[in-house]
mmCIF file with all atom_site columns, C-alpha atoms in Angstrom:
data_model
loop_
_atom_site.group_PDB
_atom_site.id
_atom_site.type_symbol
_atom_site.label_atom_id
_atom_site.label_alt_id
_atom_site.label_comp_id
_atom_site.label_asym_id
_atom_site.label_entity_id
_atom_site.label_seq_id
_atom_site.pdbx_PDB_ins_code
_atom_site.Cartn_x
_atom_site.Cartn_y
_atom_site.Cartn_z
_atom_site.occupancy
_atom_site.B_iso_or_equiv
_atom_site.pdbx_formal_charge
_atom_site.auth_seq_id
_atom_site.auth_comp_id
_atom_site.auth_asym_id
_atom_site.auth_atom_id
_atom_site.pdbx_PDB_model_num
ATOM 1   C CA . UNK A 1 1   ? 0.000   0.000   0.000   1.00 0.00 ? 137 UNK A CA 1
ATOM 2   C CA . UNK A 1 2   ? 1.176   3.774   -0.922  1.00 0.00 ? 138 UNK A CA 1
ATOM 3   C CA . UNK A 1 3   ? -0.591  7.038   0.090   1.00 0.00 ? 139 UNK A CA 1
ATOM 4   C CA . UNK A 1 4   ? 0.473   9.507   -2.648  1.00 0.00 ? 140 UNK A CA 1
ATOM 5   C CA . UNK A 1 5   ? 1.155   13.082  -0.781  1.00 0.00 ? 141 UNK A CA 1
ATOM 6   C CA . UNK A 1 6   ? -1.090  16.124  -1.786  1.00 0.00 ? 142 UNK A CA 1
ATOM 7   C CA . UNK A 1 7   ? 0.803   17.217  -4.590  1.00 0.00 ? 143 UNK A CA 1
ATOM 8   C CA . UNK A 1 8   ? 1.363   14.018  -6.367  1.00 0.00 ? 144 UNK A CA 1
ATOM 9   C CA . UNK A 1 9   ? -2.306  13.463  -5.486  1.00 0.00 ? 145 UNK A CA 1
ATOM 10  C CA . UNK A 1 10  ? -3.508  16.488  -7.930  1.00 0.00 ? 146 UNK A CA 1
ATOM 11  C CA . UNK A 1 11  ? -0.761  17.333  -10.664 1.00 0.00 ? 147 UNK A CA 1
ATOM 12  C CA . UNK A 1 12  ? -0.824  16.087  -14.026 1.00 0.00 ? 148 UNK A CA 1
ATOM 13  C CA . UNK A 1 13  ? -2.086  12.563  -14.390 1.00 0.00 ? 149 UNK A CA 1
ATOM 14  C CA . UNK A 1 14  ? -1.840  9.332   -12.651 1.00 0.00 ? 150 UNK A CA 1
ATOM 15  C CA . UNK A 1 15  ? -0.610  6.942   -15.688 1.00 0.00 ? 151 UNK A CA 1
ATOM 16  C CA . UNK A 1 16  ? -1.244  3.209   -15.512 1.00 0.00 ? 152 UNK A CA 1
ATOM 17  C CA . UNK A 1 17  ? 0.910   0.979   -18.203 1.00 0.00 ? 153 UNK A CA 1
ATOM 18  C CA . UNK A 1 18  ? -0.243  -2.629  -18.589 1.00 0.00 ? 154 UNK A CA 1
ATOM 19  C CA . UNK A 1 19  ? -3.715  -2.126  -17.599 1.00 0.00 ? 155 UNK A CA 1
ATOM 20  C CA . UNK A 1 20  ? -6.384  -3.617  -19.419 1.00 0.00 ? 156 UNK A CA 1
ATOM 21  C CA . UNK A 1 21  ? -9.747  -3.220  -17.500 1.00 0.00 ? 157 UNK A CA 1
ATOM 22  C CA . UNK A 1 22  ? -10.640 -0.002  -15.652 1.00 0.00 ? 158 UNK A CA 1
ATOM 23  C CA . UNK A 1 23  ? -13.549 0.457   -13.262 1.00 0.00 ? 159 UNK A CA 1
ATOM 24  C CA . UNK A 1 24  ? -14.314 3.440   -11.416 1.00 0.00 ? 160 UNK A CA 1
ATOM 25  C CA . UNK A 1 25  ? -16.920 4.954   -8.701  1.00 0.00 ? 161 UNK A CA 1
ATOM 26  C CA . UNK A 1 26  ? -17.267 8.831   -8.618  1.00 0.00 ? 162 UNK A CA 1
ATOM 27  C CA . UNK A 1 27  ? -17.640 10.767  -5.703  1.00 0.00 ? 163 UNK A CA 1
ATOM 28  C CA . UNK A 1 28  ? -21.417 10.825  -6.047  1.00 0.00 ? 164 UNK A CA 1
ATOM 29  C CA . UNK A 1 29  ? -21.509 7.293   -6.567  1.00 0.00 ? 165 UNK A CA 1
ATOM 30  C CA . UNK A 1 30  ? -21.420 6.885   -10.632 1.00 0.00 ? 166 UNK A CA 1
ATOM 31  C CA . UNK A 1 31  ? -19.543 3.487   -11.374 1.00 0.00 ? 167 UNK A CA 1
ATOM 32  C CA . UNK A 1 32  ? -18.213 2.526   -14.871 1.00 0.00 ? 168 UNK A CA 1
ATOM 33  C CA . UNK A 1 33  ? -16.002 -0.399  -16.503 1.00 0.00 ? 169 UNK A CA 1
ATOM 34  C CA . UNK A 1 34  ? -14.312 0.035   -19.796 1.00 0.00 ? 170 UNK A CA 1
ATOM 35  C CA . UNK A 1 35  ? -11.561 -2.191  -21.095 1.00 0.00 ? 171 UNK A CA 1
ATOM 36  C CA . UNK A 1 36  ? -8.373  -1.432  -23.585 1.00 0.00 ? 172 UNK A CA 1
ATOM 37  C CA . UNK A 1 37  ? -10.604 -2.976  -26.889 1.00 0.00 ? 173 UNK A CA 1
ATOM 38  C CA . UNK A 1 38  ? -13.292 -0.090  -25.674 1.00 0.00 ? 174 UNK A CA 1
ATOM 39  C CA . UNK A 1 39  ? -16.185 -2.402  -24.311 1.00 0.00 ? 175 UNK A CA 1
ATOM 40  C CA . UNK A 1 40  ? -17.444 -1.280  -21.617 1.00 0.00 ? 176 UNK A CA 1
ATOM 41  C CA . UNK A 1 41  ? -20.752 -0.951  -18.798 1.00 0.00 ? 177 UNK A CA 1
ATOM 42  C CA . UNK A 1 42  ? -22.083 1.805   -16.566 1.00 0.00 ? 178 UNK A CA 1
ATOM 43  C CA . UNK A 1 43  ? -21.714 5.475   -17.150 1.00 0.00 ? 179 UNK A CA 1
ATOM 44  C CA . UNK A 1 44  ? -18.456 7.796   -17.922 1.00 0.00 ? 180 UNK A CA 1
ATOM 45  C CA . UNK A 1 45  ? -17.617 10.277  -15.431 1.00 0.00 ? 181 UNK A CA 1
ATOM 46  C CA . UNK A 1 46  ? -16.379 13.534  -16.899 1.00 0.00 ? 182 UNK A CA 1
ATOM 47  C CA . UNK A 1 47  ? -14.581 16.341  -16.177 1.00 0.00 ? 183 UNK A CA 1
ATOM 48  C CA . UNK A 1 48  ? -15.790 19.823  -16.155 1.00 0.00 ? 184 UNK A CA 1
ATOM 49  C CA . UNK A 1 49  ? -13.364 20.386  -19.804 1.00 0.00 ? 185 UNK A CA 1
ATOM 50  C CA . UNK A 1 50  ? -16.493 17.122  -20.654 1.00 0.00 ? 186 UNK A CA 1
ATOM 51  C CA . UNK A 1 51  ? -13.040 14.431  -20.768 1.00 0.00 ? 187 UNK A CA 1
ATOM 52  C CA . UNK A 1 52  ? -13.342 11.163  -19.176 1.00 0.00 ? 188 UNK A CA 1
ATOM 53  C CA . UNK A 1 53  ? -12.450 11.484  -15.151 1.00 0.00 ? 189 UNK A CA 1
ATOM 54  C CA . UNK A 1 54  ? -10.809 7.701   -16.081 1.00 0.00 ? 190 UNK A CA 1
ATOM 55  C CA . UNK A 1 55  ? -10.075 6.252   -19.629 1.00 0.00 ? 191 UNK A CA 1
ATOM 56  C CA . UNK A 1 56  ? -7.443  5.005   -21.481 1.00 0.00 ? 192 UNK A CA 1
ATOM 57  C CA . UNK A 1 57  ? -5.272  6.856   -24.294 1.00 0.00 ? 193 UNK A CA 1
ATOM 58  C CA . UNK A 1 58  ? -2.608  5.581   -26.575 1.00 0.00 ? 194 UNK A CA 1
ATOM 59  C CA . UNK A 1 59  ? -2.664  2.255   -24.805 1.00 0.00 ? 195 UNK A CA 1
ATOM 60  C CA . UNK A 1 60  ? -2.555  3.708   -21.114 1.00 0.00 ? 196 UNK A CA 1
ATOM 61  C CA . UNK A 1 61  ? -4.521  3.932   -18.383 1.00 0.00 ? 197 UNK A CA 1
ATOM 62  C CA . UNK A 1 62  ? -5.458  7.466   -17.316 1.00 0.00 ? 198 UNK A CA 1
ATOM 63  C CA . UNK A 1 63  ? -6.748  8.995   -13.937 1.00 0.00 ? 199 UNK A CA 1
ATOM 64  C CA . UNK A 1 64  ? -7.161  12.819  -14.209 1.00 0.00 ? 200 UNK A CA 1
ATOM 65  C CA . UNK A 1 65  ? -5.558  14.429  -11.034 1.00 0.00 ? 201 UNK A CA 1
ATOM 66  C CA . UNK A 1 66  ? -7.115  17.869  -11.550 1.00 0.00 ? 202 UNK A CA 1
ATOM 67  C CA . UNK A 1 67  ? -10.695 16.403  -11.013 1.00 0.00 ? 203 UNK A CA 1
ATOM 68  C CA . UNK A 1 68  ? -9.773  13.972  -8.426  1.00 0.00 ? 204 UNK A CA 1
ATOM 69  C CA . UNK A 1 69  ? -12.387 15.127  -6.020  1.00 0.00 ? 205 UNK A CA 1
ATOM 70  C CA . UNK A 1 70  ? -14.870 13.648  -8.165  1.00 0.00 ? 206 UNK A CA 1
ATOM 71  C CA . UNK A 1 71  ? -13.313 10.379  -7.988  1.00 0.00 ? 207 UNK A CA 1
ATOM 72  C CA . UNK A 1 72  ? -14.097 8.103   -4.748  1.00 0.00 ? 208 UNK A CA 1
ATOM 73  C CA . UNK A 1 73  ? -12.187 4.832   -5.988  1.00 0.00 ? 209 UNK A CA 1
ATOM 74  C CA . UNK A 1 74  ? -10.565 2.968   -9.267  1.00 0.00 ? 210 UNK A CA 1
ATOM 75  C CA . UNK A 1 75  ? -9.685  -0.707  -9.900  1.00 0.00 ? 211 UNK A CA 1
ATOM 76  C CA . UNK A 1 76  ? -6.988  -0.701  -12.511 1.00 0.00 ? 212 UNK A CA 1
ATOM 77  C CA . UNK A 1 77  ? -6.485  -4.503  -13.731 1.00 0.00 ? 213 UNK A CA 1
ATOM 78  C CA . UNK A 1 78  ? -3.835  -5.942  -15.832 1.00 0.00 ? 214 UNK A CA 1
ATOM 79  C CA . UNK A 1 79  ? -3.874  -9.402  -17.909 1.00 0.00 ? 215 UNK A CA 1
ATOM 80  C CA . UNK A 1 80  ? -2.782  -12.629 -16.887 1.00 0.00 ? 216 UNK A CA 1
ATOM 81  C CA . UNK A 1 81  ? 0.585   -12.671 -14.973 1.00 0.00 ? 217 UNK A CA 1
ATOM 82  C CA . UNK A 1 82  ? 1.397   -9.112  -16.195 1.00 0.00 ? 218 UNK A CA 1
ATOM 83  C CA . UNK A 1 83  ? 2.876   -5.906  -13.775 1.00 0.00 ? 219 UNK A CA 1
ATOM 84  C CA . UNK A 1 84  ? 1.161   -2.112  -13.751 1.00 0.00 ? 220 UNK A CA 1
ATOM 85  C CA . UNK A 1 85  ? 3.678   0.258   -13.923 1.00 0.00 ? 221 UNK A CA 1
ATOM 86  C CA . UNK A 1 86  ? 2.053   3.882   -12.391 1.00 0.00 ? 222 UNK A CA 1
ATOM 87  C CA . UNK A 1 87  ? 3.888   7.185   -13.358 1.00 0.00 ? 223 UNK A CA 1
ATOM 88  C CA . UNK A 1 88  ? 3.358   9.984   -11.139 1.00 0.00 ? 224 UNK A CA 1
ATOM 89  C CA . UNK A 1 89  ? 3.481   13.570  -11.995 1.00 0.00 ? 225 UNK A CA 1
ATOM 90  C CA . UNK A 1 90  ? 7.893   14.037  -11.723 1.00 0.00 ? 226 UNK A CA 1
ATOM 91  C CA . UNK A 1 91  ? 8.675   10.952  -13.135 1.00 0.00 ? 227 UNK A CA 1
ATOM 92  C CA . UNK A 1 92  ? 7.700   9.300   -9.842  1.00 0.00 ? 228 UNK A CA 1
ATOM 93  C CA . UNK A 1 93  ? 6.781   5.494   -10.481 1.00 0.00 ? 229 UNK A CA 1
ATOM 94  C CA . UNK A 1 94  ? 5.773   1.875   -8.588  1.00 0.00 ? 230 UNK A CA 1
ATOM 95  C CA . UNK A 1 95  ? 5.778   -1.156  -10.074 1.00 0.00 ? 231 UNK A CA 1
ATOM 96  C CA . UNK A 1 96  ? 2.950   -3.120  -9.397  1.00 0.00 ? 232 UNK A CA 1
ATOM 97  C CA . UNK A 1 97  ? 4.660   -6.912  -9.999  1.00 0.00 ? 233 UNK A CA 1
ATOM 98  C CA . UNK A 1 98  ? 2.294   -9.746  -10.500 1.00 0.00 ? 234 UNK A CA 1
ATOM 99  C CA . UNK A 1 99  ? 2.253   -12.964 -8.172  1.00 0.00 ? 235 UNK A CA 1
ATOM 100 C CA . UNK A 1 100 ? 2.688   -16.251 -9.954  1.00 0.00 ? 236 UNK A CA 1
ATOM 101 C CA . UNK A 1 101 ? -1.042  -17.484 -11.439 1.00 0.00 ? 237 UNK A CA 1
ATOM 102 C CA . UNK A 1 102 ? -2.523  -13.635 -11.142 1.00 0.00 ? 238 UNK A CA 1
ATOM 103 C CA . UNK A 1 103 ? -3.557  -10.662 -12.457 1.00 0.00 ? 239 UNK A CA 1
ATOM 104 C CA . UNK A 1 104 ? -2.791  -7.396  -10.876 1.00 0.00 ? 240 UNK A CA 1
ATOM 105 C CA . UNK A 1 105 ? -5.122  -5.572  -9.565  1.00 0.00 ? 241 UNK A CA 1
ATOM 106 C CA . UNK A 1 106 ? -4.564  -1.593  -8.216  1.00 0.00 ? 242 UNK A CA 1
ATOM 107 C CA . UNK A 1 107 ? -7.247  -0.458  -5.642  1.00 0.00 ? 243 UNK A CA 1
ATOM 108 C CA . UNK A 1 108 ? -6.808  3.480   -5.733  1.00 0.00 ? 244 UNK A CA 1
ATOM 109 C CA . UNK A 1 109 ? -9.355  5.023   -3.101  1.00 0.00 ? 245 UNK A CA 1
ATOM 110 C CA . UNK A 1 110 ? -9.489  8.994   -2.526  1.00 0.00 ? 246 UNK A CA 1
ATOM 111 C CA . UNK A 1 111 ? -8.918  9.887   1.119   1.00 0.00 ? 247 UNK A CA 1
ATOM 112 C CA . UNK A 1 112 ? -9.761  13.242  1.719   1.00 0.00 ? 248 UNK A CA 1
ATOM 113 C CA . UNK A 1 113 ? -7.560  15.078  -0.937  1.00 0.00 ? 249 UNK A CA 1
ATOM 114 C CA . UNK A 1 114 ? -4.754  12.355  -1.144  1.00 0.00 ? 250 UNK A CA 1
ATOM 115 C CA . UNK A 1 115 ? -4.939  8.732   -3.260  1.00 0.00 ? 251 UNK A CA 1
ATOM 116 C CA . UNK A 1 116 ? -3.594  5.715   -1.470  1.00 0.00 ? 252 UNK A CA 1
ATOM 117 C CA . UNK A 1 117 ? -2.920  2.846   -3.887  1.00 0.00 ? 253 UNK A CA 1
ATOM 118 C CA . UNK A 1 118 ? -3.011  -0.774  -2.605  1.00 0.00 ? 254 UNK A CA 1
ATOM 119 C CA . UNK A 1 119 ? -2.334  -3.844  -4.636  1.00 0.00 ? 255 UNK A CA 1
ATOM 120 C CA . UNK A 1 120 ? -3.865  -7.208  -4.712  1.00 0.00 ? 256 UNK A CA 1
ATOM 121 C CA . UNK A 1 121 ? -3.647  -9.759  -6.215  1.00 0.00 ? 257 UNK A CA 1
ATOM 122 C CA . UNK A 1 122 ? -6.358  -11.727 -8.527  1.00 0.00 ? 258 UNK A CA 1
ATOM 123 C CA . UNK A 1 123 ? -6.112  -15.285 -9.552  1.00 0.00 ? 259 UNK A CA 1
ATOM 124 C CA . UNK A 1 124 ? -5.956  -15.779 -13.455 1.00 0.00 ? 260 UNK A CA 1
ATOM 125 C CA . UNK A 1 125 ? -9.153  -17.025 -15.679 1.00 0.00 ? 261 UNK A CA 1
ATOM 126 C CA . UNK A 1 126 ? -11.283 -14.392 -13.612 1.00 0.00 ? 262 UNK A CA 1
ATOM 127 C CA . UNK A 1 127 ? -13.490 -12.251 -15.632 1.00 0.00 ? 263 UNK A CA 1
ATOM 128 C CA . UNK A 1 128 ? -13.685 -9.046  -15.631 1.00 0.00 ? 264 UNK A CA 1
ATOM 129 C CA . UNK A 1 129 ? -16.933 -8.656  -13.903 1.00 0.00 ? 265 UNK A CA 1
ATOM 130 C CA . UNK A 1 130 ? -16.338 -10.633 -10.979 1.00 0.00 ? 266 UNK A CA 1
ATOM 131 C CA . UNK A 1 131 ? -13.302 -9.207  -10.018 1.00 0.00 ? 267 UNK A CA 1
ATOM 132 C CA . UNK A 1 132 ? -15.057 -5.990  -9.877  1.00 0.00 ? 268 UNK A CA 1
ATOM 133 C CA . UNK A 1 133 ? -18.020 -7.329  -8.389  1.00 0.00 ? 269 UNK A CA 1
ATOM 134 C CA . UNK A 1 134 ? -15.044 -8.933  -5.986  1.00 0.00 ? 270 UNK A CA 1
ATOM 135 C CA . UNK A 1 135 ? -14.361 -5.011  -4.589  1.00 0.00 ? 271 UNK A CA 1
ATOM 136 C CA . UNK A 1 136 ? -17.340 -3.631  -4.327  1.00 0.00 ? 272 UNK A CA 1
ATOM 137 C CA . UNK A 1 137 ? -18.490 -2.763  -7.751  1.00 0.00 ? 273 UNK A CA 1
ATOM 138 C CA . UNK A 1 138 ? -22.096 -2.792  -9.377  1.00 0.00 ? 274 UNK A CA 1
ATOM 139 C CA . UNK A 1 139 ? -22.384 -0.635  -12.135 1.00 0.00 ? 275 UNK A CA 1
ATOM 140 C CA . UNK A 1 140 ? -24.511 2.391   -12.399 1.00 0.00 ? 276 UNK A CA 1
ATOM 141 C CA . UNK A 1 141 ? -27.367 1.869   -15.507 1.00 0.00 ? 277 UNK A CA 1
ATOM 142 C CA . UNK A 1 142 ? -26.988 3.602   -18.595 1.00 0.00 ? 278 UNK A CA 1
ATOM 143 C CA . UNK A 1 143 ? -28.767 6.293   -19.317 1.00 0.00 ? 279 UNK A CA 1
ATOM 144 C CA . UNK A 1 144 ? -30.880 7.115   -22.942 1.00 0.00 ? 280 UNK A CA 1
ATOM 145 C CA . UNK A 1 145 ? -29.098 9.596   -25.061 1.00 0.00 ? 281 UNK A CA 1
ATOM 146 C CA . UNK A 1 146 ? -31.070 12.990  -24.683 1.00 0.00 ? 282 UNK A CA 1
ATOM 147 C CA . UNK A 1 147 ? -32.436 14.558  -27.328 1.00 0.00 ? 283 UNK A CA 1
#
């Protein structure tokens, strides 16, 4: 487990390489999945510039730090018997390394205005959806498009 200080809490972006599933709860209780091929379930959070709060880009895992206060947790999950790798604003970074037979899995909860980050791991063969359904996660029902 790492708590992230203030500053590397809200600068720039948190950066997640080897990800391939990302699920996310917002501070009001929004929850979302979307994987690397761009399936996904739930609802998008967005940021007030209307970007995704969490998404990937160019093959990474993003977490916006300017809007973190509308984020209350992320699951970051990698494939079979592969690391994360998260970059911090600085050129800060942790390697997340995988135990034998599992997927990593990054818990990053929002504690006031810092992230702590704890790892666990998930055994291989798992879906998706009951890994997140494993922390927590049921996702929020999409809504119509308006119009």
């Amino acid at each position: 487990m790492v708590r992230l200080n203030a500053r590397q809490s809200s600068i720039g972006s948190l950066t997640v390489t080897g990800a391939t599933t990302l699920v996310w709860e917002s501070s009001d209780f929004i929850t979302g999945t979307r994987r690397a091929d761009g399936l996904g379930a739930g609802r998008q959070v967005t940021t007030a510039g209307n970007r995704p709060l969490v998404c990937f880009h160019e093959g990474q895992a993003l977490l916006a730090l300017r809007h973190v206060r509308k984020l209350r947790r992320a699951l970051f999950v990698s494939a079979d018997d592969s690391p994360l790798v998260v970059r911090l604003y600085g050129g800060s970074s942790v390697v997340v390394p995988p135990e034998a037979g599992c997927r990593s899995v990054l818990l990053v909860s929002r504690i006031g205005s810092v992230l702590e980050l704890r790892s666990d791991p998930a055994p291989n063969g798992h879906d998706d959806e009951s890994l997140w359904r494993a922390f927590g996660f049921r996702m929020s029902v999409e809504l119509p498009p308006h119009g």
